[in-house]
Amino acid sequence: MERAVPYTVPLGQREVFQALQRLHMTIFSQSVSPCGKFLASGNNYGQIAIFSLSAALSSEAKEESKKPIVTFQAHDGPVYSMVSTDRHLFSAGDGEVKAWLWVEILKKGCKELWRRQPPYRTSLEVPEINALLLVPKENSLILAGGDCQLHTMDLETGTFTALRGHTDYIHCLALRERNPEVLSGGEDGAVRLWDLRMAKEVQTIEVYKHEECSRPHNGRWIGCLATDSDWMVCGGGPALTLWHLRSSTPTTIFPMWAPQKHVTFYQDLILSAGQGPCVNQWQLSGELKAQVPGSSPGLLSLSLNQQPAAPECKVLTAAGSSCRVDVFTNLGYRAFSLSF
Amino acid sequence: MGAVTDDEVIRKRLLIDGDGAGDDRRINLLVKSFIKWCNSGSQEEGYSQYQRMLSTLSQCEFSMGKTLLVYDMNLREMENYEKIYKDIECSIAGAHEKIAECKKQILQAKRIRKNRQEYDALAKVIQHHPDRHDTLKALEALGKELEHLSHIKESVEDKLELRRKQFHVLLSTIHELQQTLENDEKLSEVDEAQETSLEADPKP
């Protein structure tokens, strides 16, 4: 619980401004460093803050360990999505993607390595990039967002290829390891599977057309996607559903009325978060195993730190419509919160 | 150098017997009584003092023996504690290994549970669809009915063709007969005309 500022101390302009900023902050994206000991989070002001997980989890953690070790202004607009490779951090916001070196960031150097903008159809539009996906086998980065296309950027040469098919903007991406295929879900209510080598659409699942899971009063947008090679979970406007990909049939519908914004597979569970302060844990059979409340009124992103280099920092972090990142050491309860 | 050893000596003596009520005092008393005995005059006093000194000496020896025994006991207790400490360390290591083993088993069990739940989910969907044998049988029955009906249709069409041909034959025969009758009529008319003209001719 945060202590309120005592009334007798007069607040300067700067403190008032910072307090207001924290009040209106939304954290859109998170990413774990390759060593597993640091967490980067990006907010709606375009700032990226790096928290030290190892310091906050250690036994001598104090209040200052829950504050960021570095904060820098990364983009002019919000940082909607971030992803890490074993040396770089890629962050994407309004229209462009920037790369940063983790070693530089940890040394508090805030200079970007490069910035690229995928070729948009018109030069007037600056669509936001909602999702980034790393495809390690092809060494490429996929960007998707407001211009309804998936742009594949080859990380060595920097060339872009576009995949067209969606009719409305794209919210989320997921990688299907085995084939390898990319799934994308968007505002048009369809989940499309793309084969990267042939660069075309292989399968389309129109979720809103299946009456078991569609909820027309919420809309048909797909807000979150996760895949486990044979299975896929998607949610958003329609109910959160587990699909069997090969037969394109919905198998289990999770009874959650609030639209979910982020979902992921973990061991034998499905973790989801969305409107509402709780992280929900579901069994594949559709039962709600646990609902663990966090500290933000709504959650936008979940991140599981499974980096093998730091097993002591294996935590789940959740962030959303507040300036706090909740850390769950054990999926059963919220241990503490990091704060911008 | 002298000051250091003095401090050491004072510390040691205070540690051993600070309050002056025990062995240290006894030894000091013994030394003082020895000096007194050496300086004493009479025989019996000297003898009684000598006896007293012997008893003090034996008391000192007794307390020394006690201290030695306590020291041995402490050493043996220390060994015992060392052994227990090592045992506990071994069991801690064993427990750590068991914990790691159990964690692996939990992961395995979770994987199994996940597979089972995936199977259940697919099975539920499959159950909604009708049984394959039933549908195959229904398909076969429908196929047979279709064949049967097409046979009937063929036979009916053949009959229709036959009747059509028979009617055609009948109608063409009727037409021929009609033609023949007309021809006959015409021939008979011509014959009549010829006859009347012949009758008209011989009159002049």
Coordinates of C-alpha atoms in Angstrom, one line a residue:
Chain A
M1 CA 0.0 0.0 0.0
E2 CA 1.4 3.4 -0.9
R3 CA 1.5 6.0 1.8
A4 CA -0.2 9.2 1.0
V5 CA 1.9 12.3 0.9
P6 CA 1.5 14.1 4.3
Y7 CA -0.6 17.1 4.0
T8 CA 1.7 19.5 5.8
V9 CA 4.5 19.2 3.1
P10 CA 3.8 21.7 0.2
L11 CA 4.0 20.0 -3.2
G12 CA 6.1 21.7 -5.9
Q13 CA 4.9 22.0 -9.5
R14 CA 7.2 19.1 -10.5
E15 CA 5.8 16.7 -7.9
V16 CA 2.2 17.6 -8.9
F17 CA 3.0 17.1 -12.5
Q18 CA 4.7 13.7 -11.8
A19 CA 1.8 12.6 -9.6
L20 CA -0.7 13.5 -12.3
Q21 CA 1.4 11.7 -14.9
R22 CA 1.5 8.6 -12.7
L23 CA -2.3 8.7 -12.2
H24 CA -3.0 8.8 -15.9
M25 CA -0.4 6.3 -16.9
T26 CA -1.1 3.1 -18.8
I27 CA 1.5 0.5 -19.3
F28 CA 1.0 -1.2 -22.6
S29 CA 3.9 -3.6 -23.0
Q30 CA 6.6 -5.5 -21.1
S31 CA 9.7 -7.4 -22.0
V32 CA 12.2 -9.4 -20.1
S33 CA 16.0 -9.0 -20.6
P34 CA 17.9 -11.9 -22.1
C35 CA 19.7 -12.4 -18.8
G36 CA 16.4 -12.6 -17.1
K37 CA 17.2 -10.2 -14.3
F38 CA 15.6 -7.0 -15.7
L39 CA 12.1 -6.1 -16.9
A40 CA 11.4 -3.3 -19.4
S41 CA 8.0 -1.8 -19.5
G42 CA 6.6 0.8 -21.9
N43 CA 3.9 3.3 -21.2
N44 CA 1.5 5.6 -23.0
Y45 CA 3.9 8.6 -22.6
G46 CA 6.5 6.8 -24.7
Q47 CA 8.8 6.1 -21.8
I48 CA 10.5 2.8 -21.2
A49 CA 11.4 2.0 -17.6
I50 CA 13.8 -0.8 -16.7
F51 CA 13.2 -2.5 -13.3
S52 CA 15.7 -4.8 -11.7
L53 CA 13.9 -8.0 -10.9
S54 CA 16.8 -9.5 -9.1
A55 CA 17.1 -6.5 -6.7
A56 CA 13.4 -6.4 -6.1
L57 CA 13.2 -10.2 -5.4
S58 CA 16.2 -10.4 -3.2
S59 CA 15.8 -10.6 0.5
E60 CA 17.2 -7.1 1.2
A61 CA 14.8 -5.4 -1.1
K62 CA 13.8 -1.9 0.0
E63 CA 11.3 0.6 -1.4
E64 CA 13.8 1.9 -3.9
S65 CA 14.3 -1.5 -5.5
K66 CA 10.8 -1.4 -6.6
K67 CA 11.5 1.8 -8.7
P68 CA 13.0 1.7 -12.1
I69 CA 16.8 1.8 -12.4
V70 CA 16.6 3.6 -15.7
T71 CA 13.7 5.5 -17.4
F72 CA 14.1 7.1 -20.8
Q73 CA 12.0 8.6 -23.4
A74 CA 11.9 6.1 -26.2
H75 CA 9.1 7.2 -28.6
D76 CA 7.0 10.3 -29.1
G77 CA 3.8 8.3 -28.8
P78 CA 2.9 5.3 -26.7
V79 CA 5.0 2.2 -26.7
Y80 CA 2.5 -0.4 -27.7
S81 CA 4.7 -3.4 -28.0
M82 CA 8.2 -4.6 -27.1
V83 CA 10.1 -7.7 -27.7
S84 CA 13.6 -8.9 -26.8
T85 CA 16.2 -10.9 -28.5
D86 CA 19.4 -12.1 -26.9
R87 CA 21.1 -8.8 -27.4
H88 CA 18.5 -6.3 -28.5
L89 CA 15.3 -4.7 -27.3
F90 CA 12.8 -3.8 -30.0
S91 CA 10.1 -1.3 -29.2
A92 CA 7.3 -0.1 -31.4
G93 CA 4.9 2.7 -31.1
D94 CA 3.3 5.1 -33.6
G95 CA 4.5 3.9 -36.9
E96 CA 8.1 3.0 -36.3
V97 CA 10.1 0.4 -34.6
K98 CA 13.3 1.2 -32.7
A99 CA 16.1 -1.1 -31.6
W100 CA 18.1 -0.7 -28.4
L101 CA 21.0 -2.7 -27.1
W102 CA 20.4 -4.2 -23.7
V103 CA 24.0 -3.7 -22.5
E104 CA 23.7 0.0 -23.4
I105 CA 20.4 0.4 -21.7
L106 CA 21.7 -1.2 -18.5
K107 CA 24.6 1.2 -18.5
K108 CA 22.0 4.0 -18.6
G109 CA 22.9 5.0 -22.2
C110 CA 19.6 5.9 -23.9
K111 CA 20.6 6.1 -27.5
E112 CA 18.7 3.9 -30.0
L113 CA 20.6 1.6 -32.3
W114 CA 18.4 2.1 -35.3
R115 CA 14.8 3.0 -36.2
R116 CA 12.9 1.7 -39.2
Q117 CA 9.5 2.4 -40.6
P118 CA 7.8 -0.2 -42.7
P119 CA 6.6 1.0 -46.1
Y120 CA 3.1 2.2 -45.7
R121 CA 0.7 2.4 -48.6
T122 CA 0.3 6.2 -48.4
S123 CA 2.9 8.5 -46.9
L124 CA 0.2 10.3 -45.0
E125 CA -0.8 7.6 -42.7
V126 CA 1.2 6.8 -39.6
P127 CA -0.5 3.7 -38.3
E128 CA 0.3 2.4 -34.9
I129 CA 2.2 -0.9 -34.5
N130 CA 0.2 -2.9 -32.1
A131 CA 2.2 -6.1 -32.0
L132 CA 5.7 -7.3 -32.6
L133 CA 6.7 -10.9 -33.0
L134 CA 10.1 -12.4 -33.2
V135 CA 10.6 -15.4 -35.5
P136 CA 14.0 -16.8 -34.4
K137 CA 14.2 -19.5 -37.1
E138 CA 13.9 -17.0 -39.9
N139 CA 15.7 -14.3 -38.0
S140 CA 12.9 -11.8 -38.8
L141 CA 10.7 -9.5 -36.9
I142 CA 7.0 -9.2 -37.7
L143 CA 5.1 -5.9 -37.2
A144 CA 1.4 -5.6 -37.3
G145 CA -0.9 -2.8 -36.6
G146 CA -3.1 -0.1 -37.9
D147 CA -2.6 -0.5 -41.6
C148 CA -4.1 -4.0 -41.7
Q149 CA -0.9 -5.6 -43.0
L150 CA 1.7 -7.8 -41.5
H151 CA 5.2 -6.5 -42.3
T152 CA 8.0 -9.0 -42.0
M153 CA 11.4 -7.4 -41.5
D154 CA 14.5 -9.4 -42.1
L155 CA 16.8 -8.6 -39.3
E156 CA 20.0 -9.0 -41.3
T157 CA 19.1 -7.1 -44.4
G158 CA 16.3 -4.8 -43.1
T159 CA 14.0 -5.5 -46.0
F160 CA 10.3 -5.5 -45.5
T161 CA 7.7 -7.9 -47.0
A162 CA 4.0 -7.3 -46.6
L163 CA 1.3 -9.8 -46.0
R164 CA -2.2 -8.6 -46.9
G165 CA -5.4 -10.1 -46.0
H166 CA -6.9 -8.5 -43.0
T167 CA -9.6 -5.9 -43.6
D168 CA -9.3 -4.0 -40.4
Y169 CA -6.4 -3.3 -38.1
I170 CA -4.5 -6.1 -36.4
H171 CA -4.4 -6.4 -32.6
C172 CA -2.2 -9.4 -31.8
L173 CA 0.3 -11.9 -33.2
A174 CA 1.3 -15.4 -32.2
L175 CA 3.9 -17.8 -33.5
R176 CA 3.2 -21.4 -34.2
E177 CA 6.5 -23.1 -33.6
R178 CA 6.2 -26.3 -35.6
N179 CA 5.3 -25.2 -39.0
P180 CA 6.3 -22.2 -38.7
E181 CA 3.3 -20.1 -39.1
V182 CA 2.1 -16.8 -37.7
L183 CA -1.4 -16.2 -36.4
S184 CA -2.8 -12.8 -36.4
G185 CA -6.0 -11.6 -34.9
G186 CA -7.6 -8.3 -35.6
E187 CA -10.6 -6.0 -35.5
D188 CA -12.3 -7.7 -38.4
G189 CA -12.9 -10.7 -36.2
A190 CA -10.8 -13.2 -38.1
V191 CA -7.8 -15.1 -37.0
R192 CA -5.6 -15.7 -40.1
L193 CA -2.7 -18.1 -40.3
W194 CA 0.2 -17.2 -42.6
D195 CA 2.9 -19.4 -43.8
L196 CA 6.1 -17.3 -43.8
R197 CA 8.1 -19.2 -46.4
M198 CA 5.3 -19.1 -49.0
A199 CA 4.2 -15.6 -47.8
K200 CA 0.5 -16.3 -48.0
E201 CA -2.5 -16.9 -46.0
V202 CA -3.1 -20.6 -45.2
Q203 CA -6.2 -20.7 -43.0
T204 CA -8.8 -18.2 -41.8
I205 CA -11.0 -18.7 -38.8
E206 CA -13.8 -16.3 -38.5
V207 CA -14.5 -16.4 -34.8
Y208 CA -17.6 -14.3 -34.8
K209 CA -19.4 -16.6 -37.2
H210 CA -19.5 -19.5 -34.7
E211 CA -22.4 -18.9 -32.5
E212 CA -21.1 -20.8 -29.5
C213 CA -18.5 -18.1 -28.8
S214 CA -19.7 -15.0 -30.5
R215 CA -21.0 -12.2 -28.4
P216 CA -22.4 -9.6 -30.8
H217 CA -22.9 -7.1 -28.0
N218 CA -19.2 -6.9 -27.5
G219 CA -18.2 -6.7 -31.1
R220 CA -16.2 -9.1 -33.2
W221 CA -12.7 -7.9 -32.5
I222 CA -9.9 -10.3 -31.5
G223 CA -7.9 -8.8 -28.6
C224 CA -5.6 -11.6 -27.7
L225 CA -4.1 -14.7 -29.2
A226 CA -1.9 -17.5 -28.0
T227 CA -1.0 -20.7 -29.6
D228 CA 0.4 -24.1 -28.6
S229 CA 1.0 -25.5 -32.1
D230 CA -2.1 -27.7 -32.2
W231 CA -4.3 -25.4 -30.1
M232 CA -5.1 -21.8 -30.0
V233 CA -6.8 -19.5 -27.5
C234 CA -8.4 -16.3 -28.6
G235 CA -10.6 -13.8 -27.0
G236 CA -11.7 -10.2 -27.0
G237 CA -15.2 -9.4 -28.3
P238 CA -16.2 -13.0 -28.6
A239 CA -15.8 -15.2 -25.6
L240 CA -12.4 -16.6 -24.7
T241 CA -12.3 -19.9 -26.6
L242 CA -9.9 -22.8 -27.1
W243 CA -9.7 -23.9 -30.7
H244 CA -8.3 -27.0 -32.3
L245 CA -6.4 -25.6 -35.2
R246 CA -6.4 -28.5 -37.6
S247 CA -10.1 -28.9 -37.6
S248 CA -10.9 -25.2 -36.9
T249 CA -13.4 -26.2 -34.3
P250 CA -14.0 -24.4 -31.0
T251 CA -13.6 -26.9 -28.2
T252 CA -13.9 -25.1 -24.9
I253 CA -15.5 -21.8 -24.1
F254 CA -14.2 -20.1 -20.9
P255 CA -17.1 -18.4 -19.1
M256 CA -15.6 -15.0 -18.7
W257 CA -17.8 -12.1 -19.5
A258 CA -15.1 -9.4 -19.6
P259 CA -13.2 -9.2 -22.8
Q260 CA -9.6 -10.5 -22.3
K261 CA -6.7 -8.5 -23.6
H262 CA -3.8 -10.9 -23.1
V263 CA -3.7 -14.7 -22.9
T264 CA -0.9 -17.2 -22.7
F265 CA -0.3 -20.9 -22.2
Y266 CA 1.7 -21.9 -19.1
Q267 CA 2.3 -25.5 -18.2
D268 CA -1.1 -27.0 -18.1
L269 CA -3.0 -23.8 -17.5
I270 CA -4.1 -20.9 -19.6
L271 CA -3.5 -17.5 -18.0
S272 CA -5.6 -14.6 -19.2
A273 CA -6.1 -11.0 -18.2
G274 CA -8.3 -8.2 -19.4
Q275 CA -10.9 -5.9 -18.1
G276 CA -11.0 -6.4 -14.4
P277 CA -8.1 -6.4 -11.9
C278 CA -7.6 -10.2 -11.8
V279 CA -5.3 -12.6 -13.6
N280 CA -7.4 -15.6 -14.4
Q281 CA -6.1 -19.1 -14.4
W282 CA -8.0 -21.6 -16.5
Q283 CA -7.7 -25.4 -16.9
L284 CA -8.0 -26.6 -20.5
S285 CA -11.4 -28.1 -19.6
G286 CA -12.9 -24.7 -19.1
E287 CA -12.9 -24.5 -15.3
L288 CA -11.6 -21.4 -13.6
K289 CA -8.8 -22.6 -11.3
A290 CA -8.0 -19.3 -9.7
Q291 CA -8.6 -15.6 -10.0
V292 CA -5.8 -13.6 -8.5
P293 CA -6.4 -9.9 -8.0
G294 CA -3.7 -7.4 -9.0
S295 CA -3.4 -3.7 -8.2
S296 CA -4.5 -2.2 -11.5
P297 CA -8.2 -1.7 -12.5
G298 CA -7.6 -3.4 -15.9
L299 CA -4.7 -5.4 -17.2
L300 CA -3.2 -5.2 -20.7
S301 CA -0.2 -7.4 -20.7
L302 CA 1.2 -10.4 -18.9
S303 CA 4.8 -11.5 -19.0
L304 CA 6.3 -14.8 -17.8
N305 CA 10.0 -14.6 -17.1
Q306 CA 11.2 -18.1 -18.1
Q307 CA 14.7 -17.1 -19.1
P308 CA 17.0 -20.1 -18.1
A309 CA 19.8 -17.8 -17.0
A310 CA 17.9 -16.5 -14.0
P311 CA 15.7 -19.2 -12.4
E312 CA 15.4 -17.2 -9.2
C313 CA 13.6 -14.4 -11.1
K314 CA 11.0 -16.7 -12.5
V315 CA 7.9 -14.6 -11.9
L316 CA 4.7 -13.5 -13.7
T317 CA 4.4 -9.8 -14.1
A318 CA 1.1 -8.1 -15.0
A319 CA 0.6 -4.5 -16.1
G320 CA -2.2 -2.4 -17.4
S321 CA -4.1 0.8 -16.7
S322 CA -2.0 2.1 -13.9
C323 CA 1.6 3.0 -13.2
R324 CA 2.3 -0.3 -11.4
V325 CA 3.6 -3.6 -12.5
D326 CA 2.4 -6.5 -10.3
V327 CA 4.9 -9.3 -9.6
F328 CA 3.5 -12.7 -8.8
T329 CA 6.3 -15.1 -7.5
N330 CA 3.8 -17.8 -7.0
L331 CA 0.7 -17.9 -9.2
G332 CA -1.5 -17.9 -6.2
Y333 CA -1.0 -14.3 -4.9
R334 CA 0.5 -11.0 -5.7
A335 CA 3.8 -10.6 -4.0
F336 CA 4.5 -6.9 -4.6
S337 CA 4.2 -4.2 -7.2
L338 CA 6.9 -2.3 -9.1
S339 CA 6.0 1.3 -9.8
F340 CA 7.1 3.8 -12.4
Chain B
M1 CA 55.7 -6.4 25.8
G2 CA 55.4 -6.6 29.6
A3 CA 52.1 -4.7 29.5
V4 CA 50.5 -7.1 27.0
T5 CA 51.4 -10.1 29.0
D6 CA 50.1 -8.5 32.1
D7 CA 46.8 -7.8 30.5
E8 CA 46.6 -11.3 29.3
V9 CA 47.4 -12.7 32.7
I10 CA 44.8 -10.5 34.4
R11 CA 42.2 -11.5 31.8
K12 CA 43.0 -15.1 32.2
R13 CA 42.9 -15.0 36.0
L14 CA 39.6 -13.0 36.0
L15 CA 38.1 -15.5 33.5
I16 CA 39.2 -18.5 35.6
D17 CA 38.1 -17.3 38.9
G18 CA 36.9 -13.8 39.2
D19 CA 35.1 -13.7 42.4
G20 CA 37.9 -15.1 44.6
A21 CA 35.8 -17.8 46.3
G22 CA 37.2 -20.9 44.7
D23 CA 40.4 -22.7 43.7
D24 CA 42.5 -19.6 43.1
R25 CA 41.9 -18.5 46.7
R26 CA 42.7 -22.0 47.9
I27 CA 46.0 -22.0 46.1
N28 CA 46.9 -18.6 47.5
L29 CA 46.0 -19.8 51.0
L30 CA 48.1 -22.9 50.5
V31 CA 51.1 -20.8 49.5
K32 CA 50.6 -18.5 52.5
S33 CA 50.2 -21.4 54.9
F34 CA 53.3 -23.1 53.5
I35 CA 55.3 -20.0 54.2
K36 CA 53.7 -19.8 57.7
W37 CA 54.5 -23.5 58.3
C38 CA 58.1 -23.0 57.2
N39 CA 58.3 -20.1 59.7
S40 CA 56.4 -21.8 62.5
G41 CA 58.0 -22.9 65.7
S42 CA 56.4 -25.7 67.7
Q43 CA 56.2 -29.4 66.5
E44 CA 52.5 -30.0 67.0
E45 CA 51.4 -26.8 65.4
G46 CA 53.7 -27.5 62.5
Y47 CA 52.2 -31.0 62.3
S48 CA 48.6 -29.8 62.4
Q49 CA 49.5 -27.1 59.8
Y50 CA 51.1 -29.8 57.7
Q51 CA 48.0 -31.9 57.9
R52 CA 45.8 -28.9 57.0
M53 CA 48.1 -28.2 54.0
L54 CA 47.9 -31.8 52.8
S55 CA 44.1 -31.6 53.0
T56 CA 44.0 -28.3 51.0
L57 CA 46.4 -29.9 48.5
S58 CA 44.1 -32.9 48.1
Q59 CA 41.1 -30.6 47.7
C60 CA 43.0 -28.8 45.0
E61 CA 43.8 -32.1 43.3
F62 CA 40.2 -33.2 43.5
S63 CA 38.9 -30.1 41.9
M64 CA 41.6 -30.4 39.2
G65 CA 40.5 -33.9 38.5
K66 CA 36.9 -32.7 38.3
T67 CA 37.8 -30.0 35.8
L68 CA 39.7 -32.5 33.6
L69 CA 36.8 -34.8 33.6
V70 CA 34.5 -32.0 32.6
Y71 CA 36.9 -31.0 29.8
D72 CA 36.8 -34.6 28.5
M73 CA 33.1 -34.6 28.6
N74 CA 32.9 -31.3 26.7
L75 CA 35.2 -32.7 24.0
R76 CA 33.1 -35.8 23.6
E77 CA 29.9 -33.6 23.5
M78 CA 31.5 -31.5 20.7
E79 CA 32.2 -34.7 18.7
N80 CA 28.7 -35.8 19.2
Y81 CA 27.3 -32.5 18.0
E82 CA 29.6 -32.6 15.0
K83 CA 28.3 -36.0 14.1
I84 CA 24.7 -34.8 14.5
Y85 CA 25.4 -31.7 12.4
K86 CA 26.9 -33.8 9.6
D87 CA 23.8 -36.1 9.7
I88 CA 21.5 -33.2 9.5
E89 CA 23.4 -31.7 6.6
C90 CA 23.2 -35.1 4.7
S91 CA 19.5 -35.2 5.3
I92 CA 19.1 -31.6 4.1
A93 CA 20.9 -32.5 0.9
G94 CA 18.8 -35.6 0.5
A95 CA 15.6 -33.5 1.0
H96 CA 16.8 -31.0 -1.7
E97 CA 17.3 -33.8 -4.1
K98 CA 13.9 -35.2 -3.3
I99 CA 12.4 -31.7 -3.9
A100 CA 14.1 -31.5 -7.3
E101 CA 12.8 -34.9 -8.2
C102 CA 9.3 -34.0 -7.1
K103 CA 9.4 -30.8 -9.1
K104 CA 10.3 -32.8 -12.2
Q105 CA 7.4 -35.2 -11.4
I106 CA 5.0 -32.3 -11.0
L107 CA 6.0 -31.0 -14.4
Q108 CA 5.5 -34.4 -15.9
A109 CA 2.1 -34.7 -14.2
K110 CA 1.1 -31.3 -15.5
R111 CA 2.0 -32.3 -19.0
I112 CA -0.1 -35.4 -18.7
R113 CA -3.0 -33.5 -17.3
K114 CA -2.8 -31.0 -20.2
N115 CA -2.8 -33.9 -22.7
R116 CA -5.7 -35.5 -21.0
Q117 CA -7.7 -32.3 -21.0
E118 CA -6.9 -31.6 -24.7
Y119 CA -8.1 -35.1 -25.5
D120 CA -11.3 -34.5 -23.5
A121 CA -12.0 -31.3 -25.3
L122 CA -11.6 -32.9 -28.7
A123 CA -13.7 -35.9 -27.6
K124 CA -16.5 -33.7 -26.5
V125 CA -16.6 -32.1 -29.9
I126 CA -16.5 -35.5 -31.6
Q127 CA -19.3 -36.8 -29.5
H128 CA -21.6 -34.1 -30.9
H129 CA -21.3 -35.6 -34.3
P130 CA -23.2 -38.8 -35.0
D131 CA -21.6 -42.2 -35.0
R132 CA -19.7 -43.1 -38.2
H133 CA -21.1 -46.6 -38.4
D134 CA -24.7 -45.3 -38.2
T135 CA -24.1 -42.7 -40.9
L136 CA -22.4 -45.3 -43.1
K137 CA -25.3 -47.7 -42.8
A138 CA -27.8 -44.9 -43.5
L139 CA -25.7 -44.0 -46.5
E140 CA -25.7 -47.6 -47.7
A141 CA -29.5 -47.9 -47.3
L142 CA -30.0 -44.7 -49.1
G143 CA -27.8 -45.9 -51.9
K144 CA -29.7 -49.1 -52.3
E145 CA -33.0 -47.2 -52.4
L146 CA -31.6 -44.9 -55.0
E147 CA -30.6 -47.9 -57.1
H148 CA -33.9 -49.6 -56.7
L149 CA -35.7 -46.4 -57.7
S150 CA -33.5 -45.9 -60.7
H151 CA -34.3 -49.5 -61.8
I152 CA -38.0 -48.8 -61.5
K153 CA -37.5 -45.5 -63.5
E154 CA -35.7 -47.4 -66.2
S155 CA -38.4 -50.1 -66.5
V156 CA -41.1 -47.5 -66.6
E157 CA -39.3 -45.6 -69.3
D158 CA -38.8 -48.8 -71.4
K159 CA -42.5 -49.5 -71.1
L160 CA -43.3 -45.9 -72.2
E161 CA -41.0 -46.3 -75.2
L162 CA -42.7 -49.6 -76.2
R163 CA -46.2 -48.2 -75.9
R164 CA -45.1 -45.1 -77.8
K165 CA -43.7 -47.3 -80.6
Q166 CA -46.9 -49.5 -80.7
F167 CA -49.1 -46.4 -80.9
H168 CA -46.8 -45.1 -83.7
V169 CA -47.2 -48.4 -85.6
L170 CA -51.0 -48.3 -85.0
L171 CA -51.3 -44.7 -86.2
S172 CA -49.1 -45.3 -89.3
T173 CA -51.2 -48.4 -90.2
I174 CA -54.4 -46.3 -89.8
H175 CA -53.0 -43.6 -92.0
E176 CA -52.0 -46.2 -94.6
L177 CA -55.4 -47.7 -94.5
Q178 CA -57.0 -44.3 -94.9
Q179 CA -54.7 -43.6 -97.8
T180 CA -55.6 -46.9 -99.4
L181 CA -59.3 -46.3 -98.9
E182 CA -59.1 -42.8 -100.4
N183 CA -57.1 -44.3 -103.3
D184 CA -59.8 -46.9 -103.8
E185 CA -62.6 -44.2 -103.7
K186 CA -60.7 -42.2 -106.3
L187 CA -60.3 -45.2 -108.4
S188 CA -64.0 -46.1 -108.2
E189 CA -64.9 -42.5 -109.0
V190 CA -62.7 -42.5 -112.0
D191 CA -64.2 -45.8 -113.0
E192 CA -67.8 -44.4 -112.7
A193 CA -66.9 -41.3 -114.7
Q194 CA -65.5 -43.5 -117.4
E195 CA -68.6 -45.6 -117.4
T196 CA -71.0 -42.5 -117.7
S197 CA -68.9 -41.1 -120.5
L198 CA -69.0 -44.4 -122.3
E199 CA -72.8 -44.5 -121.9
A200 CA -73.1 -41.0 -123.2
D201 CA -70.9 -41.7 -126.3
P202 CA -72.7 -44.6 -128.1
K203 CA -76.0 -42.5 -128.2
P204 CA -75.4 -40.3 -131.2

